[in-house]
């Protein structure tokens, strides 16, 4: 009969410690209790037990097993001292490594001439003149398999006639080491686990087109310059950067506007990731327009820029403000107005959480434990 400690919930309370999850982080004392329960199950009749090795990872199980001994009572006697010149003899056969434990007490009023314990042919213990209330006790460890004999002799004139008898309390035990056989076994289990997966989405938001018309210098009723703030809604996510593109004004179709937005997004991605996607925004070759960017947040301008487009990565060490910069446009012409379109892209990252089940194989190392009766 083989038992796995993970499936012994039907056992008594002492076996309820077998739940792996409850003891994944057991302290040493808990792990000792696990080993104690394992040993008790074996002594109660289980042929072998499979114990996950992580349940006892903080204990040297081989050393721990050495502390276990099995005790058998060989004798628990109340006898009278011998008479007629015949000694009392009790012989027991013990194996190598077993311990012979003895306790002999004189409960009567009279002495016993001699008590001896002999291992094979060798006298190990000898006590003469064993008086009233004397106690002789101790242990003998056997180095080799042998017979151990307790001799009680009371060979004298009066004792041989049956006089002056005394009572003896004799207790003899055999203490045997319990030998365990252990084998390391591995098992591969297919498991499933629910996890939360985090995906980082990068969002490229192009603001609505800003159609700008700037009066010439000689038109004193209108300003010949304009300052446009770049505003960033901080609550949209983790702000990464921004870019602008100023193009000549045209009566574009909605399809054309969509295409311009796509181009600006691709340009922003190219500059943010520093991966050349071959995106080139059209240049604005109009000497009438002066373009200045007041980048007071010290955002880092990327390498691919022109006077009418640029992309800026934010400096994370600086406190983020909603107003990132001002783009200032001025008309250098005295008589001709300037009409341009301003496109602005804002880039954010945002976390998305997904529940996901992953399947995997896990190798469980276990210890197969049994009694070694050989």
Short mmCIF file of C-alpha atoms in Angstrom, two decimals:
data_model
loop_
_atom_site.label_atom_id
_atom_site.label_comp_id
_atom_site.label_asym_id
_atom_site.label_seq_id
_atom_site.Cartn_x
_atom_site.Cartn_y
_atom_site.Cartn_z
CA UNK A 1 0.00 0.00 0.00
CA UNK A 2 1.44 3.32 -1.10
CA UNK A 3 0.18 6.59 0.28
CA UNK A 4 0.84 10.11 -0.89
CA UNK A 5 0.75 12.69 1.86
CA UNK A 6 -1.19 15.03 -0.41
CA UNK A 7 -4.19 12.70 -0.36
CA UNK A 8 -4.55 11.74 3.28
CA UNK A 9 -7.28 14.16 4.30
CA UNK A 10 -9.35 11.22 5.49
CA UNK A 11 -6.72 10.34 8.09
CA UNK A 12 -6.69 11.52 11.69
CA UNK A 13 -5.67 15.02 12.73
CA UNK A 14 -2.03 14.09 12.90
CA UNK A 15 -2.17 13.30 9.20
CA UNK A 16 -3.96 16.49 8.22
CA UNK A 17 -0.58 18.19 7.91
CA UNK A 18 -0.24 16.59 4.51
CA UNK A 19 -1.72 19.47 2.52
CA UNK A 20 1.11 20.83 0.38
CA UNK A 21 -0.28 24.35 0.03
CA UNK A 22 -0.65 24.81 3.78
CA UNK A 23 2.98 23.92 4.37
CA UNK A 24 4.78 25.37 1.35
CA UNK A 25 6.48 27.82 3.72
CA UNK A 26 6.58 25.65 6.85
CA UNK A 27 9.08 26.39 9.55
CA UNK A 28 11.40 23.69 10.84
CA UNK A 29 9.06 22.60 13.64
CA UNK A 30 6.18 22.13 11.24
CA UNK A 31 8.40 20.13 8.92
CA UNK A 32 9.46 17.91 11.82
CA UNK A 33 5.80 17.22 12.55
CA UNK A 34 5.35 16.23 8.92
CA UNK A 35 8.18 13.70 9.22
CA UNK A 36 6.79 12.44 12.53
CA UNK A 37 3.41 11.81 10.94
CA UNK A 38 5.09 10.07 8.02
CA UNK A 39 6.96 7.74 10.36
CA UNK A 40 3.82 7.01 12.40
CA UNK A 41 1.94 6.04 9.25
CA UNK A 42 4.72 3.64 8.32
CA UNK A 43 4.75 2.10 11.78
CA UNK A 44 0.98 1.71 11.61
CA UNK A 45 1.28 -0.43 8.50
CA UNK A 46 1.74 1.70 5.40
CA UNK A 47 4.21 0.07 3.03
CA UNK A 48 5.52 3.34 1.65
CA UNK A 49 4.69 7.03 1.61
CA UNK A 50 5.45 9.58 -1.08
CA UNK A 51 6.27 12.93 0.47
CA UNK A 52 6.83 16.11 -1.60
CA UNK A 53 10.41 17.12 -0.92
CA UNK A 54 9.57 20.80 -0.45
CA UNK A 55 7.60 19.91 2.68
CA UNK A 56 10.84 18.98 4.46
CA UNK A 57 13.34 21.11 2.57
CA UNK A 58 14.79 22.61 5.77
CA UNK A 59 15.51 19.26 7.44
CA UNK A 60 18.19 16.64 6.85
CA UNK A 61 15.80 13.70 6.84
CA UNK A 62 18.57 11.09 7.01
CA UNK A 63 19.88 12.54 10.28
CA UNK A 64 16.35 12.91 11.58
CA UNK A 65 15.54 9.25 10.93
CA UNK A 66 18.52 8.19 13.05
CA UNK A 67 16.78 9.53 16.17
CA UNK A 68 13.93 7.06 15.81
CA UNK A 69 14.06 3.88 17.90
CA UNK A 70 11.51 1.13 18.45
CA UNK A 71 11.10 -0.24 21.97
CA UNK A 72 9.86 -3.79 22.76
CA UNK A 73 9.22 -5.14 26.25
CA UNK A 74 10.92 -8.52 26.50
CA UNK A 75 10.05 -9.11 30.14
CA UNK A 76 8.01 -7.51 32.89
CA UNK A 77 8.25 -10.02 35.74
CA UNK A 78 7.78 -10.32 39.47
CA UNK A 79 9.67 -13.44 40.58
CA UNK A 80 11.03 -15.01 43.74
CA UNK A 81 14.72 -15.54 44.16
CA UNK A 82 15.87 -19.03 43.09
CA UNK A 83 16.27 -21.96 45.45
CA UNK A 84 17.62 -25.50 45.44
CA UNK A 85 20.84 -24.26 43.86
CA UNK A 86 19.24 -23.68 40.45
CA UNK A 87 19.76 -20.20 38.95
CA UNK A 88 17.11 -18.25 37.08
CA UNK A 89 18.08 -17.65 33.46
CA UNK A 90 16.43 -15.49 30.78
CA UNK A 91 18.00 -15.51 27.32
CA UNK A 92 17.18 -13.12 24.46
CA UNK A 93 18.50 -12.88 20.94
CA UNK A 94 19.42 -9.38 19.76
CA UNK A 95 20.69 -8.07 16.45
CA UNK A 96 23.59 -5.76 15.75
CA UNK A 97 22.84 -2.20 16.76
CA UNK A 98 20.05 -3.13 19.16
CA UNK A 99 20.14 -2.08 22.81
CA UNK A 100 19.44 -4.35 25.78
CA UNK A 101 17.81 -2.29 28.55
CA UNK A 102 17.40 -3.81 32.03
CA UNK A 103 16.03 -2.83 35.42
CA UNK A 104 16.13 -5.26 38.38
CA UNK A 105 14.88 -4.24 41.84
CA UNK A 106 15.00 -6.22 45.07
CA UNK A 107 11.56 -5.74 46.63
CA UNK A 108 12.02 -8.24 49.47
CA UNK A 109 13.87 -8.32 52.76
CA UNK A 110 16.74 -10.59 51.82
CA UNK A 111 19.70 -10.42 49.53
CA UNK A 112 20.48 -12.26 46.31
CA UNK A 113 23.95 -13.72 46.00
CA UNK A 114 24.69 -12.77 42.39
CA UNK A 115 23.13 -11.18 39.31
CA UNK A 116 24.99 -11.20 36.00
CA UNK A 117 24.30 -10.33 32.37
CA UNK A 118 26.24 -12.26 29.75
CA UNK A 119 26.57 -11.37 26.07
CA UNK A 120 27.54 -14.54 24.23
CA UNK A 121 30.40 -15.82 26.40
CA UNK A 122 31.39 -12.47 27.87
CA UNK A 123 30.14 -11.23 31.22
CA UNK A 124 29.00 -7.64 30.73
CA UNK A 125 27.43 -6.95 34.14
CA UNK A 126 27.94 -8.67 37.49
CA UNK A 127 26.47 -7.67 40.85
CA UNK A 128 27.15 -9.63 44.05
CA UNK A 129 25.32 -9.35 47.33
CA UNK A 130 22.21 -7.74 45.83
CA UNK A 131 20.57 -6.38 48.97
CA UNK A 132 17.12 -5.23 49.98
CA UNK A 133 15.86 -2.27 47.89
CA UNK A 134 18.92 -2.42 45.63
CA UNK A 135 18.27 -1.51 41.98
CA UNK A 136 20.41 -2.61 39.07
CA UNK A 137 19.65 -0.85 35.81
CA UNK A 138 21.39 0.15 32.60
CA UNK A 139 21.77 -0.59 28.89
CA UNK A 140 24.05 -2.75 26.77
CA UNK A 141 24.60 -1.87 23.12
CA UNK A 142 25.32 -4.82 20.88
CA UNK A 143 28.12 -4.45 18.37
CA UNK A 144 27.30 -7.82 16.81
CA UNK A 145 24.28 -10.11 16.69
CA UNK A 146 24.31 -12.26 19.85
CA UNK A 147 22.40 -13.84 22.75
CA UNK A 148 22.07 -11.90 25.98
CA UNK A 149 21.37 -13.89 29.15
CA UNK A 150 20.24 -12.61 32.55
CA UNK A 151 21.45 -14.93 35.34
CA UNK A 152 20.13 -14.75 38.91
CA UNK A 153 21.93 -17.04 41.35
CA UNK A 154 21.26 -17.57 45.04
CA UNK A 155 23.36 -20.66 45.76
CA UNK A 156 23.83 -20.90 49.54
CA UNK A 157 22.76 -23.30 52.28
CA UNK A 158 19.70 -21.46 53.51
CA UNK A 159 18.45 -20.41 50.09
CA UNK A 160 18.83 -23.91 48.77
CA UNK A 161 16.56 -25.07 51.62
CA UNK A 162 13.95 -22.50 50.60
CA UNK A 163 14.60 -20.01 53.36
CA UNK A 164 15.15 -16.24 53.09
CA UNK A 165 13.48 -15.84 49.72
CA UNK A 166 13.11 -12.37 48.27
CA UNK A 167 11.01 -10.84 45.47
CA UNK A 168 12.49 -9.33 42.34
CA UNK A 169 10.94 -6.87 39.87
CA UNK A 170 12.51 -7.50 36.47
CA UNK A 171 11.94 -5.27 33.43
CA UNK A 172 13.79 -5.98 30.20
CA UNK A 173 13.40 -4.00 26.96
CA UNK A 174 14.91 -4.21 23.54
CA UNK A 175 15.49 -0.88 21.79
CA UNK A 176 15.91 -1.29 18.05
CA UNK A 177 16.89 1.34 15.48
CA UNK A 178 14.24 1.89 12.83
CA UNK A 179 15.78 1.66 9.39
CA UNK A 180 14.21 3.64 6.58
CA UNK A 181 14.64 3.26 2.87
CA UNK A 182 14.37 6.46 0.82
CA UNK A 183 14.30 7.06 -2.92
CA UNK A 184 14.03 10.37 -4.74
CA UNK A 185 11.28 10.27 -7.37
CA UNK A 186 10.17 12.93 -9.84
CA UNK A 187 6.76 13.47 -11.36
CA UNK A 188 5.78 15.92 -14.10
CA UNK A 189 2.36 17.46 -13.68
CA UNK A 190 0.31 19.44 -16.18
CA UNK A 191 -1.05 22.53 -14.47
CA UNK A 192 -3.08 25.61 -15.28
CA UNK A 193 -2.78 28.97 -13.58
CA UNK A 194 -4.83 32.13 -13.85
CA UNK A 195 -2.74 35.26 -14.18
CA UNK A 196 -3.30 38.93 -14.88
CA UNK A 197 -1.42 39.99 -17.98
CA UNK A 198 -0.46 43.62 -18.39
CA UNK A 199 -0.17 45.06 -21.87
CA UNK A 200 1.24 48.49 -22.53
CA UNK A 201 -0.64 50.33 -25.25
CA UNK A 202 0.94 53.37 -26.89
CA UNK A 203 -1.66 55.90 -27.96
CA UNK A 204 -0.99 58.50 -30.66
CA UNK A 205 -3.66 61.19 -30.42
CA UNK A 206 -3.76 63.77 -33.20
CA UNK A 207 -5.54 66.93 -32.10
CA UNK A 208 -8.14 68.55 -34.38
CA UNK A 209 -6.53 70.50 -37.20
CA UNK A 210 -5.80 74.10 -36.38
CA UNK A 211 -6.34 76.25 -39.49
CA UNK A 212 -4.29 79.41 -39.04
CA UNK A 213 -4.47 82.66 -40.98
CA UNK A 214 -1.93 85.42 -40.20
CA UNK A 215 -2.31 88.96 -41.46
CA UNK A 216 0.53 90.79 -43.26
CA UNK A 217 2.65 93.36 -41.50
CA UNK A 218 0.89 96.36 -43.09
CA UNK A 219 -2.52 95.26 -41.82
CA UNK A 220 -2.52 97.22 -38.62
CA UNK A 221 -6.02 96.02 -37.69
CA UNK A 222 -4.85 92.42 -37.28
CA UNK A 223 -1.84 90.87 -35.63
CA UNK A 224 0.88 89.54 -37.86
CA UNK A 225 1.90 86.89 -35.32
CA UNK A 226 0.19 84.26 -33.22
CA UNK A 227 1.21 82.10 -30.23
CA UNK A 228 -0.40 78.67 -29.90
CA UNK A 229 -0.04 76.67 -26.64
CA UNK A 230 0.53 72.93 -26.76
CA UNK A 231 -1.83 71.61 -24.07
CA UNK A 232 -1.58 68.06 -22.72
CA UNK A 233 -4.40 66.42 -20.69
CA UNK A 234 -2.28 64.71 -18.05
CA UNK A 235 -5.08 62.36 -16.94
CA UNK A 236 -5.07 60.42 -20.22
CA UNK A 237 -2.15 58.21 -19.19
CA UNK A 238 1.61 58.25 -18.95
CA UNK A 239 2.69 61.10 -21.20
CA UNK A 240 5.67 60.23 -23.43
CA UNK A 241 6.05 63.01 -25.96
CA UNK A 242 4.50 65.35 -28.47
CA UNK A 243 5.11 66.59 -31.97
CA UNK A 244 3.86 69.19 -34.42
CA UNK A 245 3.68 69.64 -38.17
CA UNK A 246 2.90 72.89 -39.96
CA UNK A 247 1.80 72.48 -43.57
CA UNK A 248 0.52 74.86 -46.16
CA UNK A 249 -3.19 75.32 -46.05
CA UNK A 250 -5.24 73.48 -48.63
CA UNK A 251 -8.84 72.66 -49.17
CA UNK A 252 -8.24 68.99 -48.46
CA UNK A 253 -10.90 66.33 -48.52
CA UNK A 254 -11.64 64.37 -45.32
CA UNK A 255 -9.64 61.53 -46.85
CA UNK A 256 -6.68 63.86 -47.24
CA UNK A 257 -6.94 65.01 -43.63
CA UNK A 258 -7.02 61.39 -42.46
CA UNK A 259 -3.90 60.68 -44.49
CA UNK A 260 -2.10 63.62 -42.88
CA UNK A 261 -3.04 62.34 -39.43
CA UNK A 262 -1.71 58.89 -40.28
CA UNK A 263 1.56 60.39 -41.51
CA UNK A 264 1.97 62.40 -38.31
CA UNK A 265 1.28 59.32 -36.15
CA UNK A 266 3.86 57.31 -38.08
CA UNK A 267 6.35 60.12 -37.71
CA UNK A 268 5.69 60.28 -33.95
CA UNK A 269 6.19 56.51 -33.62
CA UNK A 270 9.41 56.66 -35.63
CA UNK A 271 10.85 59.40 -33.43
CA UNK A 272 9.66 57.92 -30.14
CA UNK A 273 11.11 54.47 -30.81
CA UNK A 274 14.19 55.70 -32.73
CA UNK A 275 13.44 53.09 -35.39
CA UNK A 276 13.68 54.45 -38.92
CA UNK A 277 10.36 53.78 -40.63
CA UNK A 278 11.24 55.92 -43.63
CA UNK A 279 8.65 58.55 -42.71
CA UNK A 280 9.35 62.03 -44.10
CA UNK A 281 6.92 64.86 -43.56
CA UNK A 282 6.62 67.48 -46.32
CA UNK A 283 8.78 70.56 -45.82
CA UNK A 284 7.31 74.04 -45.73
CA UNK A 285 9.42 76.20 -48.03
CA UNK A 286 7.71 79.49 -47.31
CA UNK A 287 10.08 82.27 -46.36
CA UNK A 288 7.13 84.44 -45.31
CA UNK A 289 6.53 82.30 -42.22
CA UNK A 290 8.74 82.49 -39.16
CA UNK A 291 8.30 79.55 -36.75
CA UNK A 292 9.61 79.57 -33.19
CA UNK A 293 9.01 76.94 -30.49
CA UNK A 294 9.26 78.00 -26.86
CA UNK A 295 10.08 74.65 -25.23
CA UNK A 296 10.20 75.82 -21.62
CA UNK A 297 9.77 72.28 -20.20
CA UNK A 298 13.12 71.25 -21.70
CA UNK A 299 11.57 68.36 -23.61
CA UNK A 300 14.15 66.59 -25.77
CA UNK A 301 13.84 67.23 -29.50
CA UNK A 302 14.62 64.21 -31.67
CA UNK A 303 17.07 64.28 -34.56
CA UNK A 304 14.68 64.28 -37.52
CA UNK A 305 13.18 67.73 -37.57
CA UNK A 306 12.73 70.81 -39.73
CA UNK A 307 11.48 74.27 -39.00
CA UNK A 308 7.88 73.16 -39.75
CA UNK A 309 7.89 69.83 -37.86
CA UNK A 310 9.56 68.28 -34.83
CA UNK A 311 8.99 65.71 -32.13
CA UNK A 312 9.85 66.07 -28.44
CA UNK A 313 10.34 63.38 -25.82
CA UNK A 314 9.49 64.46 -22.32
CA UNK A 315 12.09 64.74 -19.58
CA UNK A 316 10.71 62.49 -16.80
CA UNK A 317 12.87 64.18 -14.16
CA UNK A 318 10.93 67.43 -14.55
CA UNK A 319 7.50 67.94 -13.04
CA UNK A 320 4.95 67.50 -15.78
CA UNK A 321 2.78 70.46 -16.69
CA UNK A 322 -0.24 70.55 -18.93
CA UNK A 323 1.23 73.34 -21.06
CA UNK A 324 4.27 71.88 -22.79
CA UNK A 325 5.32 74.69 -25.10
CA UNK A 326 4.21 77.59 -27.29
CA UNK A 327 4.47 77.57 -31.06
CA UNK A 328 4.85 81.12 -32.32
CA UNK A 329 4.13 81.95 -35.96
CA UNK A 330 4.74 85.33 -37.54
CA UNK A 331 4.12 86.67 -41.05
CA UNK A 332 7.21 88.32 -42.50
CA UNK A 333 5.33 89.58 -45.57
CA UNK A 334 4.05 93.14 -45.67
CA UNK A 335 1.16 92.54 -48.04
CA UNK A 336 0.42 88.81 -48.30
CA UNK A 337 -1.43 86.87 -45.63
CA UNK A 338 -0.19 83.44 -44.56
CA UNK A 339 -2.52 80.46 -44.33
CA UNK A 340 -1.19 77.23 -42.77
CA UNK A 341 -2.53 74.15 -41.02
CA UNK A 342 -1.13 73.03 -37.65
CA UNK A 343 -1.22 69.37 -36.70
CA UNK A 344 -0.27 68.24 -33.18
CA UNK A 345 0.23 64.66 -31.96
CA UNK A 346 0.31 63.69 -28.28
CA UNK A 347 1.72 60.30 -27.26
CA UNK A 348 0.68 58.40 -24.13
CA UNK A 349 1.19 54.92 -22.77
CA UNK A 350 -1.57 53.14 -20.91
CA UNK A 351 -1.72 49.82 -19.09
CA UNK A 352 -4.39 47.28 -19.99
CA UNK A 353 -5.12 44.29 -17.76
CA UNK A 354 -6.33 40.94 -19.05
CA UNK A 355 -7.23 37.74 -17.25
CA UNK A 356 -5.37 34.87 -18.82
CA UNK A 357 -4.97 31.16 -18.17
CA UNK A 358 -1.54 29.71 -18.82
CA UNK A 359 -0.77 26.01 -19.06
CA UNK A 360 2.57 24.64 -17.96
CA UNK A 361 4.37 21.53 -16.79
CA UNK A 362 5.79 21.39 -13.29
CA UNK A 363 8.24 18.82 -11.99
CA UNK A 364 7.53 17.70 -8.44
CA UNK A 365 10.39 16.07 -6.58
CA UNK A 366 9.22 13.69 -3.88
CA UNK A 367 10.75 11.34 -1.36
CA UNK A 368 9.50 7.76 -1.34
CA UNK A 369 9.90 6.47 2.21
CA UNK A 370 9.46 2.92 3.47
CA UNK A 371 10.66 0.76 6.33
CA UNK A 372 13.79 -1.23 5.58
CA UNK A 373 13.11 -4.58 7.18
CA UNK A 374 16.04 -6.39 5.62
#
